[in-house]
């Protein structure tokens, strides 16, 4: 009588494990978009903090100084610093600085994004959306209608 609901609660591991696997495989793009949305909103909220704005401006200034200073190769004793080496070092330092400046954003995104996605994957009964494993052999469909000559169909 009617359709089966899209949501159900099951604590049986035999039902739960394939359900989570199928839902993750089917809804993975939705989960990624959810995490990106949470990340974007968290970034906006974090940049309202004056400390974050000042540190971001300092990081941008450091990039400016490094790029201007390495317009030509610099030699410090036996060590030659090229623009490529300086840029690589600044990428690493920027990543570490960004993590510490916005570590709350990363943890909020990781925690809430994966939590919401896991709750959805557990309770969503995607029986209709199951991804069937395909065989390597292509299946031939039987032709039930006779072939028509396309040249005569235009008349």
PDB file of C-alpha atoms in Angstrom:
ATOM      1  CA  UNK A   1       0.000   0.000   0.000  1.00  0.00           C
ATOM      2  CA  UNK A   2       1.916   3.052  -1.221  1.00  0.00           C
ATOM      3  CA  UNK A   3       5.606   3.496  -1.672  1.00  0.00           C
ATOM      4  CA  UNK A   4       8.226   2.529   0.837  1.00  0.00           C
ATOM      5  CA  UNK A   5       9.601   5.524   2.729  1.00  0.00           C
ATOM      6  CA  UNK A   6      13.014   6.903   1.830  1.00  0.00           C
ATOM      7  CA  UNK A   7      14.156   6.892   5.459  1.00  0.00           C
ATOM      8  CA  UNK A   8      14.383   3.965   7.824  1.00  0.00           C
ATOM      9  CA  UNK A   9      16.199   3.040  11.005  1.00  0.00           C
ATOM     10  CA  UNK A  10      18.079  -0.220  11.098  1.00  0.00           C
ATOM     11  CA  UNK A  11      20.759  -1.195  13.579  1.00  0.00           C
ATOM     12  CA  UNK A  12      21.432  -4.533  11.932  1.00  0.00           C
ATOM     13  CA  UNK A  13      25.018  -4.475  10.555  1.00  0.00           C
ATOM     14  CA  UNK A  14      24.001  -6.774   7.699  1.00  0.00           C
ATOM     15  CA  UNK A  15      21.615  -4.075   6.457  1.00  0.00           C
ATOM     16  CA  UNK A  16      23.534  -1.039   7.668  1.00  0.00           C
ATOM     17  CA  UNK A  17      26.973  -1.669   6.102  1.00  0.00           C
ATOM     18  CA  UNK A  18      25.770  -2.130   2.493  1.00  0.00           C
ATOM     19  CA  UNK A  19      23.377   0.816   2.947  1.00  0.00           C
ATOM     20  CA  UNK A  20      26.218   3.128   4.038  1.00  0.00           C
ATOM     21  CA  UNK A  21      28.451   1.905   1.197  1.00  0.00           C
ATOM     22  CA  UNK A  22      25.730   2.361  -1.433  1.00  0.00           C
ATOM     23  CA  UNK A  23      24.725   5.786  -0.117  1.00  0.00           C
ATOM     24  CA  UNK A  24      28.317   7.026  -0.057  1.00  0.00           C
ATOM     25  CA  UNK A  25      28.852   5.806  -3.628  1.00  0.00           C
ATOM     26  CA  UNK A  26      25.581   7.347  -4.833  1.00  0.00           C
ATOM     27  CA  UNK A  27      25.557  10.635  -2.887  1.00  0.00           C
ATOM     28  CA  UNK A  28      29.311  11.381  -2.734  1.00  0.00           C
ATOM     29  CA  UNK A  29      29.005  14.531  -4.848  1.00  0.00           C
ATOM     30  CA  UNK A  30      26.254  15.844  -2.558  1.00  0.00           C
ATOM     31  CA  UNK A  31      28.468  15.174   0.461  1.00  0.00           C
ATOM     32  CA  UNK A  32      31.389  17.027  -1.156  1.00  0.00           C
ATOM     33  CA  UNK A  33      29.153  19.990  -2.014  1.00  0.00           C
ATOM     34  CA  UNK A  34      27.834  20.049   1.554  1.00  0.00           C
ATOM     35  CA  UNK A  35      31.381  20.159   2.933  1.00  0.00           C
ATOM     36  CA  UNK A  36      32.299  22.936   0.462  1.00  0.00           C
ATOM     37  CA  UNK A  37      29.257  24.963   1.529  1.00  0.00           C
ATOM     38  CA  UNK A  38      30.094  24.543   5.216  1.00  0.00           C
ATOM     39  CA  UNK A  39      33.717  25.483   4.471  1.00  0.00           C
ATOM     40  CA  UNK A  40      32.665  28.625   2.585  1.00  0.00           C
ATOM     41  CA  UNK A  41      30.263  29.783   5.307  1.00  0.00           C
ATOM     42  CA  UNK A  42      32.857  29.074   8.005  1.00  0.00           C
ATOM     43  CA  UNK A  43      35.478  31.029   6.042  1.00  0.00           C
ATOM     44  CA  UNK A  44      33.161  34.029   5.814  1.00  0.00           C
ATOM     45  CA  UNK A  45      32.485  33.875   9.531  1.00  0.00           C
ATOM     46  CA  UNK A  46      36.192  33.514  10.319  1.00  0.00           C
ATOM     47  CA  UNK A  47      37.192  36.513   8.194  1.00  0.00           C
ATOM     48  CA  UNK A  48      34.961  38.735  10.305  1.00  0.00           C
ATOM     49  CA  UNK A  49      37.556  38.327  13.054  1.00  0.00           C
ATOM     50  CA  UNK A  50      40.102  41.215  13.011  1.00  0.00           C
ATOM     51  CA  UNK A  51      42.961  38.882  14.016  1.00  0.00           C
ATOM     52  CA  UNK A  52      42.355  36.744  10.927  1.00  0.00           C
ATOM     53  CA  UNK A  53      42.234  39.783   8.664  1.00  0.00           C
ATOM     54  CA  UNK A  54      45.542  41.120  10.043  1.00  0.00           C
ATOM     55  CA  UNK A  55      47.270  37.731   9.724  1.00  0.00           C
ATOM     56  CA  UNK A  56      45.970  37.310   6.164  1.00  0.00           C
ATOM     57  CA  UNK A  57      47.268  40.751   5.214  1.00  0.00           C
ATOM     58  CA  UNK A  58      50.633  39.849   6.780  1.00  0.00           C
ATOM     59  CA  UNK A  59      50.752  36.630   4.754  1.00  0.00           C
ATOM     60  CA  UNK A  60      49.960  38.530   1.548  1.00  0.00           C
ATOM     61  CA  UNK A  61      52.692  41.063   2.383  1.00  0.00           C
ATOM     62  CA  UNK A  62      55.178  38.224   2.937  1.00  0.00           C
ATOM     63  CA  UNK A  63      54.330  36.847  -0.521  1.00  0.00           C
ATOM     64  CA  UNK A  64      54.860  40.289  -2.025  1.00  0.00           C
ATOM     65  CA  UNK A  65      58.261  40.681  -0.371  1.00  0.00           C
ATOM     66  CA  UNK A  66      59.427  37.209  -1.369  1.00  0.00           C
ATOM     67  CA  UNK A  67      58.346  37.634  -4.990  1.00  0.00           C
ATOM     68  CA  UNK A  68      60.000  41.054  -5.242  1.00  0.00           C
ATOM     69  CA  UNK A  69      63.202  39.888  -3.518  1.00  0.00           C
ATOM     70  CA  UNK A  70      63.590  36.834  -5.744  1.00  0.00           C
ATOM     71  CA  UNK A  71      63.060  38.582  -9.079  1.00  0.00           C
ATOM     72  CA  UNK A  72      66.672  37.610  -9.654  1.00  0.00           C
ATOM     73  CA  UNK A  73      68.505  34.693  -8.061  1.00  0.00           C
ATOM     74  CA  UNK A  74      69.993  35.547  -4.655  1.00  0.00           C
ATOM     75  CA  UNK A  75      73.241  34.017  -3.487  1.00  0.00           C
ATOM     76  CA  UNK A  76      73.989  33.584   0.230  1.00  0.00           C
ATOM     77  CA  UNK A  77      77.414  32.023   0.442  1.00  0.00           C
ATOM     78  CA  UNK A  78      77.302  28.609  -1.222  1.00  0.00           C
ATOM     79  CA  UNK A  79      73.470  28.642  -1.353  1.00  0.00           C
ATOM     80  CA  UNK A  80      71.620  30.097  -4.361  1.00  0.00           C
ATOM     81  CA  UNK A  81      67.934  30.869  -3.818  1.00  0.00           C
ATOM     82  CA  UNK A  82      65.870  30.893  -6.997  1.00  0.00           C
ATOM     83  CA  UNK A  83      62.320  32.186  -7.351  1.00  0.00           C
ATOM     84  CA  UNK A  84      61.141  28.585  -7.704  1.00  0.00           C
ATOM     85  CA  UNK A  85      62.736  27.572  -4.380  1.00  0.00           C
ATOM     86  CA  UNK A  86      61.406  30.655  -2.593  1.00  0.00           C
ATOM     87  CA  UNK A  87      57.904  30.099  -3.984  1.00  0.00           C
ATOM     88  CA  UNK A  88      57.942  26.457  -2.889  1.00  0.00           C
ATOM     89  CA  UNK A  89      59.000  27.462   0.619  1.00  0.00           C
ATOM     90  CA  UNK A  90      56.296  30.156   0.746  1.00  0.00           C
ATOM     91  CA  UNK A  91      53.652  27.631  -0.334  1.00  0.00           C
ATOM     92  CA  UNK A  92      54.599  25.386   2.585  1.00  0.00           C
ATOM     93  CA  UNK A  93      54.696  28.302   5.031  1.00  0.00           C
ATOM     94  CA  UNK A  94      51.370  29.638   3.696  1.00  0.00           C
ATOM     95  CA  UNK A  95      49.735  26.261   4.163  1.00  0.00           C
ATOM     96  CA  UNK A  96      50.963  25.992   7.749  1.00  0.00           C
ATOM     97  CA  UNK A  97      49.952  29.610   8.456  1.00  0.00           C
ATOM     98  CA  UNK A  98      46.522  29.097   6.873  1.00  0.00           C
ATOM     99  CA  UNK A  99      45.991  26.015   9.004  1.00  0.00           C
ATOM    100  CA  UNK A 100      46.781  27.888  12.199  1.00  0.00           C
ATOM    101  CA  UNK A 101      44.885  31.017  11.151  1.00  0.00           C
ATOM    102  CA  UNK A 102      41.786  29.066  10.132  1.00  0.00           C
ATOM    103  CA  UNK A 103      42.113  25.800  12.041  1.00  0.00           C
ATOM    104  CA  UNK A 104      38.605  26.205  13.418  1.00  0.00           C
ATOM    105  CA  UNK A 105      37.253  26.314   9.863  1.00  0.00           C
ATOM    106  CA  UNK A 106      38.964  23.035   8.985  1.00  0.00           C
ATOM    107  CA  UNK A 107      37.681  21.280  12.102  1.00  0.00           C
ATOM    108  CA  UNK A 108      34.162  22.689  11.718  1.00  0.00           C
ATOM    109  CA  UNK A 109      34.059  21.583   8.087  1.00  0.00           C
ATOM    110  CA  UNK A 110      35.508  18.166   8.787  1.00  0.00           C
ATOM    111  CA  UNK A 111      33.354  17.527  11.834  1.00  0.00           C
ATOM    112  CA  UNK A 112      29.981  18.832  10.742  1.00  0.00           C
ATOM    113  CA  UNK A 113      30.319  17.866   7.076  1.00  0.00           C
ATOM    114  CA  UNK A 114      31.267  14.282   7.796  1.00  0.00           C
ATOM    115  CA  UNK A 115      28.773  14.040  10.682  1.00  0.00           C
ATOM    116  CA  UNK A 116      25.825  15.191   8.576  1.00  0.00           C
ATOM    117  CA  UNK A 117      26.914  12.985   5.675  1.00  0.00           C
ATOM    118  CA  UNK A 118      27.251   9.940   7.940  1.00  0.00           C
ATOM    119  CA  UNK A 119      23.823  10.508   9.488  1.00  0.00           C
ATOM    120  CA  UNK A 120      22.337  10.778   5.992  1.00  0.00           C
ATOM    121  CA  UNK A 121      24.168   7.633   4.816  1.00  0.00           C
ATOM    122  CA  UNK A 122      22.931   5.662   7.845  1.00  0.00           C
ATOM    123  CA  UNK A 123      19.259   6.610   7.706  1.00  0.00           C
ATOM    124  CA  UNK A 124      18.639   7.060   3.975  1.00  0.00           C
ATOM    125  CA  UNK A 125      17.288   3.871   2.490  1.00  0.00           C
ATOM    126  CA  UNK A 126      18.458   4.236  -1.083  1.00  0.00           C
ATOM    127  CA  UNK A 127      17.144   0.894  -2.321  1.00  0.00           C
ATOM    128  CA  UNK A 128      16.082   2.487  -5.611  1.00  0.00           C
ATOM    129  CA  UNK A 129      19.439   4.194  -6.084  1.00  0.00           C
ATOM    130  CA  UNK A 130      21.650   1.152  -5.521  1.00  0.00           C
ATOM    131  CA  UNK A 131      24.641   1.046  -7.762  1.00  0.00           C
ATOM    132  CA  UNK A 132      24.768  -2.344  -9.358  1.00  0.00           C
ATOM    133  CA  UNK A 133      28.152  -3.776 -10.097  1.00  0.00           C
ATOM    134  CA  UNK A 134      28.412  -4.175 -13.836  1.00  0.00           C
ATOM    135  CA  UNK A 135      30.001  -7.077 -15.587  1.00  0.00           C
ATOM    136  CA  UNK A 136      32.849  -6.542 -17.994  1.00  0.00           C
ATOM    137  CA  UNK A 137      30.860  -8.078 -20.857  1.00  0.00           C
ATOM    138  CA  UNK A 138      28.476  -5.703 -22.639  1.00  0.00           C
ATOM    139  CA  UNK A 139      24.946  -7.026 -22.834  1.00  0.00           C
ATOM    140  CA  UNK A 140      23.233  -7.206 -26.193  1.00  0.00           C
ATOM    141  CA  UNK A 141      19.730  -5.808 -26.328  1.00  0.00           C
ATOM    142  CA  UNK A 142      17.342  -7.617 -28.584  1.00  0.00           C
ATOM    143  CA  UNK A 143      15.894  -5.521 -31.356  1.00  0.00           C
ATOM    144  CA  UNK A 144      12.116  -5.849 -31.190  1.00  0.00           C
ATOM    145  CA  UNK A 145      11.275  -3.329 -33.942  1.00  0.00           C
ATOM    146  CA  UNK A 146      12.246  -3.878 -37.536  1.00  0.00           C
ATOM    147  CA  UNK A 147      14.778  -1.464 -39.014  1.00  0.00           C
ATOM    148  CA  UNK A 148      13.259   1.234 -41.215  1.00  0.00           C
ATOM    149  CA  UNK A 149      14.948   2.879 -44.122  1.00  0.00           C
ATOM    150  CA  UNK A 150      15.637   6.449 -43.003  1.00  0.00           C
ATOM    151  CA  UNK A 151      15.766   7.875 -46.512  1.00  0.00           C
ATOM    152  CA  UNK A 152      12.076   7.111 -47.089  1.00  0.00           C
ATOM    153  CA  UNK A 153      10.859   8.529 -43.754  1.00  0.00           C
ATOM    154  CA  UNK A 154      11.319  12.149 -44.880  1.00  0.00           C
ATOM    155  CA  UNK A 155       8.779  11.954 -47.697  1.00  0.00           C
TER     156      UNK A 155
END
